[in-house]
CSV table of C-alpha atoms in Angstrom, one decimal:
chain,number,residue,atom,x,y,z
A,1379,UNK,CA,2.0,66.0,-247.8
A,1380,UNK,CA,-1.3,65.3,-249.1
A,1381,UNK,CA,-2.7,68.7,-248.0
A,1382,UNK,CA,-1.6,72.3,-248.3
A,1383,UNK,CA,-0.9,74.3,-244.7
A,1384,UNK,CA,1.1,77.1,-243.9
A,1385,UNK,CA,3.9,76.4,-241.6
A,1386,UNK,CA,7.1,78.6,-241.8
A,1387,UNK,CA,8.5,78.9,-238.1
A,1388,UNK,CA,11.1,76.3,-237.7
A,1389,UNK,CA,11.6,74.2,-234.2
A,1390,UNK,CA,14.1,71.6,-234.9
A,1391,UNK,CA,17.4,71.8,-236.5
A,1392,UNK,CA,16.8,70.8,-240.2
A,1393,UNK,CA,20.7,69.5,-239.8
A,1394,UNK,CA,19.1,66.8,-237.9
A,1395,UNK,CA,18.1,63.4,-239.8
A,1396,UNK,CA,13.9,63.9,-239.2
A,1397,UNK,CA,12.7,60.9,-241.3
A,1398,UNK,CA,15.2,58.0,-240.0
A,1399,UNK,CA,13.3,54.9,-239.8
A,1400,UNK,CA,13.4,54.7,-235.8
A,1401,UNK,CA,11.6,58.3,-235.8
A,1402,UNK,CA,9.2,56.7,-238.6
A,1403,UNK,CA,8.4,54.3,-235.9
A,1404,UNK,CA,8.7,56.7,-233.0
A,1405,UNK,CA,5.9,59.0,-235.2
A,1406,UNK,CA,3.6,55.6,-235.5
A,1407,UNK,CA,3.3,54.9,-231.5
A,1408,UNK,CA,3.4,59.3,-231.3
A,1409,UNK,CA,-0.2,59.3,-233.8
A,1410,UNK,CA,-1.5,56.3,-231.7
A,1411,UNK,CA,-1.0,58.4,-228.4
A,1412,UNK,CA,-2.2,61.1,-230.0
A,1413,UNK,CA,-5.3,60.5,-231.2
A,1414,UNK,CA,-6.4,58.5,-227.9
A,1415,UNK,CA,-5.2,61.4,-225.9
A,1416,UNK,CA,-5.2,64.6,-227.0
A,1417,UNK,CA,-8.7,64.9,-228.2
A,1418,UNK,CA,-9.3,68.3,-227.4
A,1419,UNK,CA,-7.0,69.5,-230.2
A,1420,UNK,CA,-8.2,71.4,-233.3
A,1421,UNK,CA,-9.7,69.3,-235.8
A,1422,UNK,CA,-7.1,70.0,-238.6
A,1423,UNK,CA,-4.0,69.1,-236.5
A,1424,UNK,CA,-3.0,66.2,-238.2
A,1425,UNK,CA,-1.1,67.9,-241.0
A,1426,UNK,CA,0.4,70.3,-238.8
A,1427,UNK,CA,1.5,67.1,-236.7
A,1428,UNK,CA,3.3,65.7,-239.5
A,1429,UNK,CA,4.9,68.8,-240.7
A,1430,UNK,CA,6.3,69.5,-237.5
A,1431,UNK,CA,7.4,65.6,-237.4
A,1432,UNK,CA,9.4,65.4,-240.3
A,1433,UNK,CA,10.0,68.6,-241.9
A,1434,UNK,CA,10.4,70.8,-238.1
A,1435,UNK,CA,7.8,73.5,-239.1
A,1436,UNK,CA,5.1,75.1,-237.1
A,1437,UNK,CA,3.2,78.4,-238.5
A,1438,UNK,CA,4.2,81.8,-237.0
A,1439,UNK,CA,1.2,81.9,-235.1
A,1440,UNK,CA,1.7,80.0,-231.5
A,1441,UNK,CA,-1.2,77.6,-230.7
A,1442,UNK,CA,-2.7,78.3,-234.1
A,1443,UNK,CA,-1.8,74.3,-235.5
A,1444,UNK,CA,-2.6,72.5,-232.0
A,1445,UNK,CA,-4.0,75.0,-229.2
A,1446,UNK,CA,-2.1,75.0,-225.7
A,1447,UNK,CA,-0.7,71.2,-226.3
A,1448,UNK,CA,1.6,72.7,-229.0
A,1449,UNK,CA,4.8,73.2,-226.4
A,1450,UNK,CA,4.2,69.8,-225.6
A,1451,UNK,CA,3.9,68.2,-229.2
A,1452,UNK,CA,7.1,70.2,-230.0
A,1453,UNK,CA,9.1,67.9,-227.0
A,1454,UNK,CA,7.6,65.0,-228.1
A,1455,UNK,CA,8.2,65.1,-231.9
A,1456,UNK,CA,12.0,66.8,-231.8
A,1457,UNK,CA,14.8,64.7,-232.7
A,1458,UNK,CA,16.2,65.0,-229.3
A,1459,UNK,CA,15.2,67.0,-225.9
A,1460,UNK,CA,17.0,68.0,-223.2
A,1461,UNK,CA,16.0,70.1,-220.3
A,1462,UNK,CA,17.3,73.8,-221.8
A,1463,UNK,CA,15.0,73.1,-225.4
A,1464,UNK,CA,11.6,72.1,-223.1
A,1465,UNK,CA,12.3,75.0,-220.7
A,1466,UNK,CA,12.9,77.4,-223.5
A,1467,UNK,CA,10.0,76.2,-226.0
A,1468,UNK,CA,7.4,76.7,-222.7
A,1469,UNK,CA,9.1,80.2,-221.7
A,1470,UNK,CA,7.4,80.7,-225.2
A,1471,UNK,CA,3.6,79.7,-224.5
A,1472,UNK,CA,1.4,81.1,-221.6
A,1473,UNK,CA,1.6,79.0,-218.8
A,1474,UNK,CA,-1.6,77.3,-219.1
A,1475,UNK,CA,0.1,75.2,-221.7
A,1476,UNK,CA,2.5,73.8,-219.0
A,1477,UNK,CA,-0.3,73.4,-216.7
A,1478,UNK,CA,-2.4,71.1,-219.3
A,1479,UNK,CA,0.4,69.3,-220.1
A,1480,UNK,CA,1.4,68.4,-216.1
A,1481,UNK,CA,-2.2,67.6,-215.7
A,1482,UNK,CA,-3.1,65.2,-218.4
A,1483,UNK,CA,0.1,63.5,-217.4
A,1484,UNK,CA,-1.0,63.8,-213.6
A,1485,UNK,CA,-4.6,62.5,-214.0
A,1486,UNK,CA,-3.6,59.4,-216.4
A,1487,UNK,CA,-0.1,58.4,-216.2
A,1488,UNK,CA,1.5,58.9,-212.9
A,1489,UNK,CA,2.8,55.8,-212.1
A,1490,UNK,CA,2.7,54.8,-216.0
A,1491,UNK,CA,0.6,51.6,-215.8
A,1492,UNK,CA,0.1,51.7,-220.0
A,1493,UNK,CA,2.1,49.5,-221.8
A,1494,UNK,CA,1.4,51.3,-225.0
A,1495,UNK,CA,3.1,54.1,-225.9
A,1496,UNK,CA,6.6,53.2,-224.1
A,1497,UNK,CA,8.5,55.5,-226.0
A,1498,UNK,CA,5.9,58.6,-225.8
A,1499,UNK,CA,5.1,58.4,-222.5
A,1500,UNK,CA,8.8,58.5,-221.5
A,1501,UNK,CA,9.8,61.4,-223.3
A,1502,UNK,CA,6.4,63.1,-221.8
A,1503,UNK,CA,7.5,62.0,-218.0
A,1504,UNK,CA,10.6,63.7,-218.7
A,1505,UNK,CA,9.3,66.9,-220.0
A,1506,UNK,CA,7.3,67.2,-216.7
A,1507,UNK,CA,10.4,66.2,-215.0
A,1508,UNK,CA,11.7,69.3,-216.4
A,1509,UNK,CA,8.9,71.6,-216.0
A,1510,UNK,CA,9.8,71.5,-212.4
A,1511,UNK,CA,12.4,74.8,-213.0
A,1512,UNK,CA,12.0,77.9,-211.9
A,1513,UNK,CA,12.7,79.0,-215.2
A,1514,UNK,CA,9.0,77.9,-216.3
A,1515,UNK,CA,7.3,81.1,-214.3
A,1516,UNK,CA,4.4,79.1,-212.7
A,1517,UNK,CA,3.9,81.5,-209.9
A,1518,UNK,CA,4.1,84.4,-212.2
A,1519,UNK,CA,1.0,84.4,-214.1
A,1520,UNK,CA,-2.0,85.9,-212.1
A,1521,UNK,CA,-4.2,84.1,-213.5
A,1522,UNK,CA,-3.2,81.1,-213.1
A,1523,UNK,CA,-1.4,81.9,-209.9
A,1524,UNK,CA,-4.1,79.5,-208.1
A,1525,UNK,CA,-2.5,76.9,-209.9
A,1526,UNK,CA,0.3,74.9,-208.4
A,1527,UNK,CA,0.1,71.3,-210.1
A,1528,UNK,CA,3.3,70.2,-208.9
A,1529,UNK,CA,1.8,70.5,-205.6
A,1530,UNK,CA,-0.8,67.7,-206.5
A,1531,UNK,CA,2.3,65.4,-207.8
A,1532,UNK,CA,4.2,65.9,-204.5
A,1533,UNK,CA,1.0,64.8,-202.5
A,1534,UNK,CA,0.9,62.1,-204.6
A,1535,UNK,CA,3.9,60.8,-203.7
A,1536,UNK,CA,2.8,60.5,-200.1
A,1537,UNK,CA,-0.6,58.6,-201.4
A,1538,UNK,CA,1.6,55.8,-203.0
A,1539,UNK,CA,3.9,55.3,-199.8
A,1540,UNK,CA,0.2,55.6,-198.0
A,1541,UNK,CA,-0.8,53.3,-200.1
A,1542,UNK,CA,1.4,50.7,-199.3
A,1543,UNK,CA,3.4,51.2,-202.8
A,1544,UNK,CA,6.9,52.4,-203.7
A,1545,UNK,CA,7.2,55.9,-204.0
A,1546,UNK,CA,10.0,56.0,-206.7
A,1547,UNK,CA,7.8,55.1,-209.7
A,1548,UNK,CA,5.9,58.7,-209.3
A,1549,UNK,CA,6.7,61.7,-211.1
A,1550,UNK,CA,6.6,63.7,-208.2
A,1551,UNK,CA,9.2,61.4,-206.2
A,1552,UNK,CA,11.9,63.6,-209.3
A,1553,UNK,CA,10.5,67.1,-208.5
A,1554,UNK,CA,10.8,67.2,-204.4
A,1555,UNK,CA,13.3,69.6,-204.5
A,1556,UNK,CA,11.7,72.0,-206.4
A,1557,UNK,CA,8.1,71.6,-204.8
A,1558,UNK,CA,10.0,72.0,-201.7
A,1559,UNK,CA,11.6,75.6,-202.7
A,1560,UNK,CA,8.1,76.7,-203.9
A,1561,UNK,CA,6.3,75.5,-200.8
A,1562,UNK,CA,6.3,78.8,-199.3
A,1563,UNK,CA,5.5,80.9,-202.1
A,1564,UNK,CA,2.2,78.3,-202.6
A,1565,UNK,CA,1.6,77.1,-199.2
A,1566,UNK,CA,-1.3,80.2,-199.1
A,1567,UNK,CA,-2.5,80.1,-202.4
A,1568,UNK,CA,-6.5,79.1,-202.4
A,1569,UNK,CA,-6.0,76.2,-204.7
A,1570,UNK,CA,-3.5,74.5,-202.7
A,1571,UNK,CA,-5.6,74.6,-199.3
A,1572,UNK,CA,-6.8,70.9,-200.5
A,1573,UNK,CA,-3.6,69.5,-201.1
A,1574,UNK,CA,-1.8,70.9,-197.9
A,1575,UNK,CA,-5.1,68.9,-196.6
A,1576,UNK,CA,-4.4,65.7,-198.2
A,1577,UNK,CA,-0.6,66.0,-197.2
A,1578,UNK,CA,-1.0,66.4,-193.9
A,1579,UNK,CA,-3.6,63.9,-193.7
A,1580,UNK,CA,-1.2,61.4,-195.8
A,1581,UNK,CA,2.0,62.3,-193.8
A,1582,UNK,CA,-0.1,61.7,-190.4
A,1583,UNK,CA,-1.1,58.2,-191.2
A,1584,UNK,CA,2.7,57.6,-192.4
A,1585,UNK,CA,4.3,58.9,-189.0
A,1586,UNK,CA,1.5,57.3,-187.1
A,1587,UNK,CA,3.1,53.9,-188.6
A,1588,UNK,CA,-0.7,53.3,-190.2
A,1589,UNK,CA,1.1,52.3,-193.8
A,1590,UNK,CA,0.2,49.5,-196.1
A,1591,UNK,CA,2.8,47.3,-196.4
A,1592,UNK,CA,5.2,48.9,-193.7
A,1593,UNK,CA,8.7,46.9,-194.5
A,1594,UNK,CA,8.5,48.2,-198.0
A,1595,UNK,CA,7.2,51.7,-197.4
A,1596,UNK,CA,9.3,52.4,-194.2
A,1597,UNK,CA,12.6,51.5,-196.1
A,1598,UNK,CA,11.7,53.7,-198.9
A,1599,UNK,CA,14.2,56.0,-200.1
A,1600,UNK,CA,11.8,58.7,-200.6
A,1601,UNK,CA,10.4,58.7,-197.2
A,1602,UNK,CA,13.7,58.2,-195.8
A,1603,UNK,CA,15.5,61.3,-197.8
A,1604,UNK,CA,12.0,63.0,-196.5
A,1605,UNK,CA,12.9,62.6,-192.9
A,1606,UNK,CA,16.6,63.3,-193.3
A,1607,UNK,CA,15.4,66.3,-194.6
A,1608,UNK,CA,13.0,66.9,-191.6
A,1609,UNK,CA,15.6,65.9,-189.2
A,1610,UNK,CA,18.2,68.3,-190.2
A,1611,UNK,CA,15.5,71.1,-190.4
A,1612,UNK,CA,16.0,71.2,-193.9
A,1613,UNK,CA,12.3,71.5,-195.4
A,1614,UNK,CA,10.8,74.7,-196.0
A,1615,UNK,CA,9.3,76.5,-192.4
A,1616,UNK,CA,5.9,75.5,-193.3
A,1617,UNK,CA,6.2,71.9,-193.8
A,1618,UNK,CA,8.8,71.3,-191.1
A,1619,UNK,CA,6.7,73.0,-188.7
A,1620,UNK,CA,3.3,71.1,-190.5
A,1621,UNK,CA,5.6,67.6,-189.4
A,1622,UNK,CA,6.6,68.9,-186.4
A,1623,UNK,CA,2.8,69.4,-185.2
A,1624,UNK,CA,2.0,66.1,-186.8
A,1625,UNK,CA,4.6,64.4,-184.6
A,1626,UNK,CA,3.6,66.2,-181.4
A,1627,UNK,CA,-0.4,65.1,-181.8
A,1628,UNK,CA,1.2,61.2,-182.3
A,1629,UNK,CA,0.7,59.2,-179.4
A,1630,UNK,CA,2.5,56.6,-181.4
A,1631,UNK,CA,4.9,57.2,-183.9
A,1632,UNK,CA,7.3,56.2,-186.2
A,1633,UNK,CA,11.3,56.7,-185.3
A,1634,UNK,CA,13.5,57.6,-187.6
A,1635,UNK,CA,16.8,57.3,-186.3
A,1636,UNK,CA,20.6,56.7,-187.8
A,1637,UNK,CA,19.5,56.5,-191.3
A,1638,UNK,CA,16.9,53.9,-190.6
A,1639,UNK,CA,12.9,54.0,-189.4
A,1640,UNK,CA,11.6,52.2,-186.8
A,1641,UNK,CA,7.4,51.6,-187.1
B,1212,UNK,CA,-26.0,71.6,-228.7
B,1213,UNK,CA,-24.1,67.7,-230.2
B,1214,UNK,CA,-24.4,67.4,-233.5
B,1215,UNK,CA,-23.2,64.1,-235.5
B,1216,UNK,CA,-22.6,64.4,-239.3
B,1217,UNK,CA,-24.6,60.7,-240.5
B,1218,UNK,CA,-23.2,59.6,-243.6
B,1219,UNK,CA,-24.1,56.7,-245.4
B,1220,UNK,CA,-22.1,54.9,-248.1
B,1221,UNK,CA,-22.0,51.9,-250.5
B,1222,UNK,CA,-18.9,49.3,-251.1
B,1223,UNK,CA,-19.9,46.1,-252.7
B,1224,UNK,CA,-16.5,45.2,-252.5
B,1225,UNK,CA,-15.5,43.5,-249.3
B,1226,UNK,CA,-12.1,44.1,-249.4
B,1227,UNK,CA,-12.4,47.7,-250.3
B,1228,UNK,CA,-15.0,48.2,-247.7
B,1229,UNK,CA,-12.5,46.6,-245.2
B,1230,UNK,CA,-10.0,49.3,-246.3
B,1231,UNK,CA,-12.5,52.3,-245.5
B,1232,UNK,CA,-13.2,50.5,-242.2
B,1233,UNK,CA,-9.5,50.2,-241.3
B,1234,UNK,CA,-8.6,53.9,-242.3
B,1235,UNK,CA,-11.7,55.4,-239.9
B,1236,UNK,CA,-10.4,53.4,-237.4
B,1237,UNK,CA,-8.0,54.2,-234.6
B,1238,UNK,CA,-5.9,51.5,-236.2
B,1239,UNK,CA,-5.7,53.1,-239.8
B,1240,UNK,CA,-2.6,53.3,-241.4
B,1241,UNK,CA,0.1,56.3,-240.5
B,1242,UNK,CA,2.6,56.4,-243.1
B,1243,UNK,CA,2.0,56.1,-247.0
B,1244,UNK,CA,4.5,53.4,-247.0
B,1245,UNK,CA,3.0,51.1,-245.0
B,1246,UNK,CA,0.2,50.9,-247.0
B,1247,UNK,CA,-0.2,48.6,-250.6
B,1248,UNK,CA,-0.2,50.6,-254.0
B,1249,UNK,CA,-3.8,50.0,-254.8
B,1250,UNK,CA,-4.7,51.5,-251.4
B,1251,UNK,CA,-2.8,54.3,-251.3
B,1252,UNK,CA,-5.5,56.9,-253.0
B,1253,UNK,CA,-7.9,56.2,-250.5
B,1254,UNK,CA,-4.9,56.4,-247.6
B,1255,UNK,CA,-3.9,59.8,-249.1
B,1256,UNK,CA,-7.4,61.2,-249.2
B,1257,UNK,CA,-8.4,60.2,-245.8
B,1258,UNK,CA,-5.6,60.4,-244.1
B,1259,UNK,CA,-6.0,63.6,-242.0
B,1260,UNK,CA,-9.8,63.2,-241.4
B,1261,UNK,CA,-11.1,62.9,-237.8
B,1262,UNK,CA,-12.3,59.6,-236.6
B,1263,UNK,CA,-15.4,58.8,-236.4
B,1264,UNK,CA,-17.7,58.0,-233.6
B,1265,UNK,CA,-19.3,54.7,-235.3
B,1266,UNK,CA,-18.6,53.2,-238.4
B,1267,UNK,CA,-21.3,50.6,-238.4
B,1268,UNK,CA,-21.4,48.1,-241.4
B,1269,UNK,CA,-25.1,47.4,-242.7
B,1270,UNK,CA,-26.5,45.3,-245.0
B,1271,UNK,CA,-25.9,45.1,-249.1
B,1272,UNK,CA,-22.5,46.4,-248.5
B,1273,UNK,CA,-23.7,50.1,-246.6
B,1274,UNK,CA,-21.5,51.5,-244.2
B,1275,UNK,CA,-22.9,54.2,-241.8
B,1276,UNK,CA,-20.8,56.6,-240.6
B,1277,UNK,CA,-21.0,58.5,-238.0
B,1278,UNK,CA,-19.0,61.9,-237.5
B,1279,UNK,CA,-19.0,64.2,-234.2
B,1280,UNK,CA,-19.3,67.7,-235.7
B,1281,UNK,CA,-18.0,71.0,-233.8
B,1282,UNK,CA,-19.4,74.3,-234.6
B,1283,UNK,CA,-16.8,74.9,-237.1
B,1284,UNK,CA,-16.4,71.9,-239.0
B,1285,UNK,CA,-17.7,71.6,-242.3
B,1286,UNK,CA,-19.6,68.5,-243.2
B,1287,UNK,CA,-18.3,69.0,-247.0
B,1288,UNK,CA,-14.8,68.2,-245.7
B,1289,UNK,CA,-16.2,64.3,-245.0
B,1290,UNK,CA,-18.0,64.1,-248.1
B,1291,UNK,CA,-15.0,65.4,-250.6
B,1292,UNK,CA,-12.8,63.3,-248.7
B,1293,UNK,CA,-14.5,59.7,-249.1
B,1294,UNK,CA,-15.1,60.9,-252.7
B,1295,UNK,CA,-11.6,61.6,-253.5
B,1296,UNK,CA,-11.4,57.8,-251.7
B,1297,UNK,CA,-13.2,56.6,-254.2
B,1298,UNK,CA,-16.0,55.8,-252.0
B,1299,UNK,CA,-19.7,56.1,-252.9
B,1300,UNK,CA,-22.0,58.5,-251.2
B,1301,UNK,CA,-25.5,57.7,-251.1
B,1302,UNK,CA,-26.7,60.2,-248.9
B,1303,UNK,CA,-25.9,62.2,-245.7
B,1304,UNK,CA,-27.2,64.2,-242.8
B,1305,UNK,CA,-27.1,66.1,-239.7
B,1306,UNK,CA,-28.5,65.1,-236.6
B,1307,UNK,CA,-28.8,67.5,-233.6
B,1308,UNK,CA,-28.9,65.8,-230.1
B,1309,UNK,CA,-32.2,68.2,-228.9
B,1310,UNK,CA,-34.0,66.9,-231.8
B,1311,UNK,CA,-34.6,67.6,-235.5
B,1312,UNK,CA,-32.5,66.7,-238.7
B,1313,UNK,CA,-31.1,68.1,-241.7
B,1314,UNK,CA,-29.8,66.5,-244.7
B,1315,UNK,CA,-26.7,67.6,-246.7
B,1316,UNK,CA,-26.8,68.1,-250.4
B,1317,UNK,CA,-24.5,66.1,-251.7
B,1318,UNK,CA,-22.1,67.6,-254.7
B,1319,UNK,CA,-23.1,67.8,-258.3
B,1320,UNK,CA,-20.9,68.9,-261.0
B,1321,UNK,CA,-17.7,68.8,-259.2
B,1322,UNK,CA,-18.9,71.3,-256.7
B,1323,UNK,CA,-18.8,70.6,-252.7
B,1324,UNK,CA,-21.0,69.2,-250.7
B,1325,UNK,CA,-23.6,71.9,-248.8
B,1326,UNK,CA,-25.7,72.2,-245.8
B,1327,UNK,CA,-29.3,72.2,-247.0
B,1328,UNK,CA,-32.9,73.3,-246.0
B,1329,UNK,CA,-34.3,70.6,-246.0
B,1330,UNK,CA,-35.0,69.9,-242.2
B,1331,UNK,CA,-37.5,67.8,-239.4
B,1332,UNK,CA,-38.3,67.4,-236.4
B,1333,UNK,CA,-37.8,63.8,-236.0
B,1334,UNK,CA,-35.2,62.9,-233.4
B,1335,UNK,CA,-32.6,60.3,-234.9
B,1336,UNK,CA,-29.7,61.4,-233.0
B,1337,UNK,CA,-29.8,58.4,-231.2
B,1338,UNK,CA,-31.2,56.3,-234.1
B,1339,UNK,CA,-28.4,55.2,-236.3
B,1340,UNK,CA,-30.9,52.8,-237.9
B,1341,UNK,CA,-33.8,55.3,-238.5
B,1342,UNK,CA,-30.8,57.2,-240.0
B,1343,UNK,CA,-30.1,54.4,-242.4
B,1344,UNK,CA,-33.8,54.5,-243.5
B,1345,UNK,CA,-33.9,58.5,-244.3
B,1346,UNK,CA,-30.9,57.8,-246.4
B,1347,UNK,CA,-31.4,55.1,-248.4
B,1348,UNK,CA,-35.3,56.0,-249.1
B,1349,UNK,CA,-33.6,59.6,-250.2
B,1350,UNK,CA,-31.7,58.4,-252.9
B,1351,UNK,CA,-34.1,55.7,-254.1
């Protein structure tokens, strides 16, 4: 290390083999990604990176080294994740943390159309993957309780079958369950009066049978798992009574019937 | 208020200068090890340094450089660090987007590099050419 810092709190187990040469490669394309992306972090990171890379220290001080993308840069240098070490290294950061981190993957790579960064961008869909647990208190924070971005993913899932496109490639299409146990608890929060908007809006033009590309969108899983759900009353009050309405204002609609739509 | 740290150096060599290029870029070098012996001091020394905005090669071997400074960064930081890479300094200064310039004293006697007084009200923050003037008529 070709600078002095102080970092003493260790994140990864030092049993693990940190300077292999696949990491050494991994830690290549994770700089790359890093330095395009994550611009808003403190100008002296770098060090701090590569000390948590390879050695699995971080100083005492939470966000001091990189601000709120820290829990992130944690996941995406260990050795290895899995859903209890992302859940427990963000029960350690304010929330905010997991809110940047869901939205800079929101607003950029949901669907992943890069090509570089293969490896990062991997590891960073599953830690967003994972951030849908109710372990992560989201709704717990007051001030951020306006903030529901797994709302905006689950909307978006919608927009792509809209759109004409699979649904499966989305983030969002991994996390229904859990938007759809939250629903209530966000359905009246100020912040998520746009997205109920959208949704509604989205849903109405996919049970009107107005989608792009109808034979690939109206045998999508997603959609189909969706109206299971809806059909067996199985989606939280709000949105089963949001689709029932939807359905009752169609003159023409789609059927969904023994498994299969008809549009 | 932007502010952008101009700096303005001199390689004759053209492989060197390639070297300083390639290590401000977004392509530089991440591991010691991937880089040739001879190259390795100036890896080392500007290893951790932000990127810069521009690095715009001039005439006679100059290099302009072009830093985005936040409120808390210290333009000795850049300076020591392309000195301990072995590059030449020939001058720097910082230029404030509303107008108005001021250069930095550059280090003598092993000490670092400091923000100065001497100031005008020119705007250049947008004139990485005018830049290039200020600084080489300030050290000739």
């Amino acid at each position: 290390m070709s600078q002095h810092i102080e970092a003493t709190r260790r994140v990864f187990d030092e049993s693990c083999a940190l300077n292999s040469e696949g990491r050494k490669l991994y830690y290549k394309e994770l700089v790359s990604f890093v330095r395009e992306w994550l611009i808003s972090l403190p100008e002296d990171y770098a060090p701090y990176l590569k000390t948590l890379f390879f050695q699995g220290l971080l100083p005492e001080e939470h966000e001091k080294a990189m601000r709120a993308m820290e829990p992130l840069l944690i996941c995406l240098c260990a050795p290895s994740i899995d859903r209890e070490f992302i859940v427990s290294i963000f029960r350690e950061y304010p929330i905010y943390c997991a809110a940047h981190a869901v939205e800079l993957f929101r607003v950029h790579f949901d669907p992943n159309e890069e090509e570089k960064w293969g490896e990062v961008i991997q590891r960073y869909r599953y830690v967003v993957e994972c951030l849908a647990d109710q372990r992560v208190p989201w709704l717990e924070d007051p001030e951020e309780a306006g903030r529901f971005p797994f709302l905006r993913l689950y909307v978006r899932v919608f927009a792509k079958l809209h759109n004409g496109t699979s649904a499966s490639q989305t983030v969002g299409a991994t996390m229904l369950d859990y938007v759809e146990s939250q629903f209530e608890k966000v359905k009246d929060l100020p912040a998520s009066q746009e997205f109920l908007l959208s949704l509604r809006k989205r849903l109405t033009a996919l049970l009107a049978g107005e989608a792009d590309n109808p034979e690939l969108v109206y045998s999508d899983p997603v959609l189909l798992e969706f109206l299971n759900r809806y059909s067996s009353k199985q989606l939280p009050p709000s949105l089963q009574l949001m689709v029932e309405e939807i359905y009752s204002g169609l003159s023409h609609h789609i059927d969904f019937f023994n498994g299969e739509i008809k549009y | 208020m932007e502010c952008l740290l101009y700096v303005l150096v001199s390689i004759s060599e053209e492989e060197k200068r390639a070297q300083l290029l390639l290590n401000l870029s977004v392509e530089k070098p991440v591991l010691e090890e991937d880089v040739e012996l001879q190259w390795r001091p100036m890896f080392n020394a500007l290893e951790f340094l932000p990127l810069p905005e521009k690095a715009k090669v001039l005439d006679d071997g100059r290099v302009l450089i072009a830093w985005p400074l936040r409120s808390d960064s210290d333009p000795a930081r850049y300076i020591s660090a392309l000195t301990a890479a072995n590059v030449f300094v020939m001058g720097a200064l910082e230029a404030f987007e509303d107008g108005g310039y001021c250069y930095v004293e550059l280090p003598k006697n092993g000490e670092s590099a400091v923000r100065g007084n001497r100031c005008a009200e020119e705007e250049v923050f947008f004139s990485p050419r005018r830049v290039a003037e200020l600084l080489s008529s300030a050290t000739s």
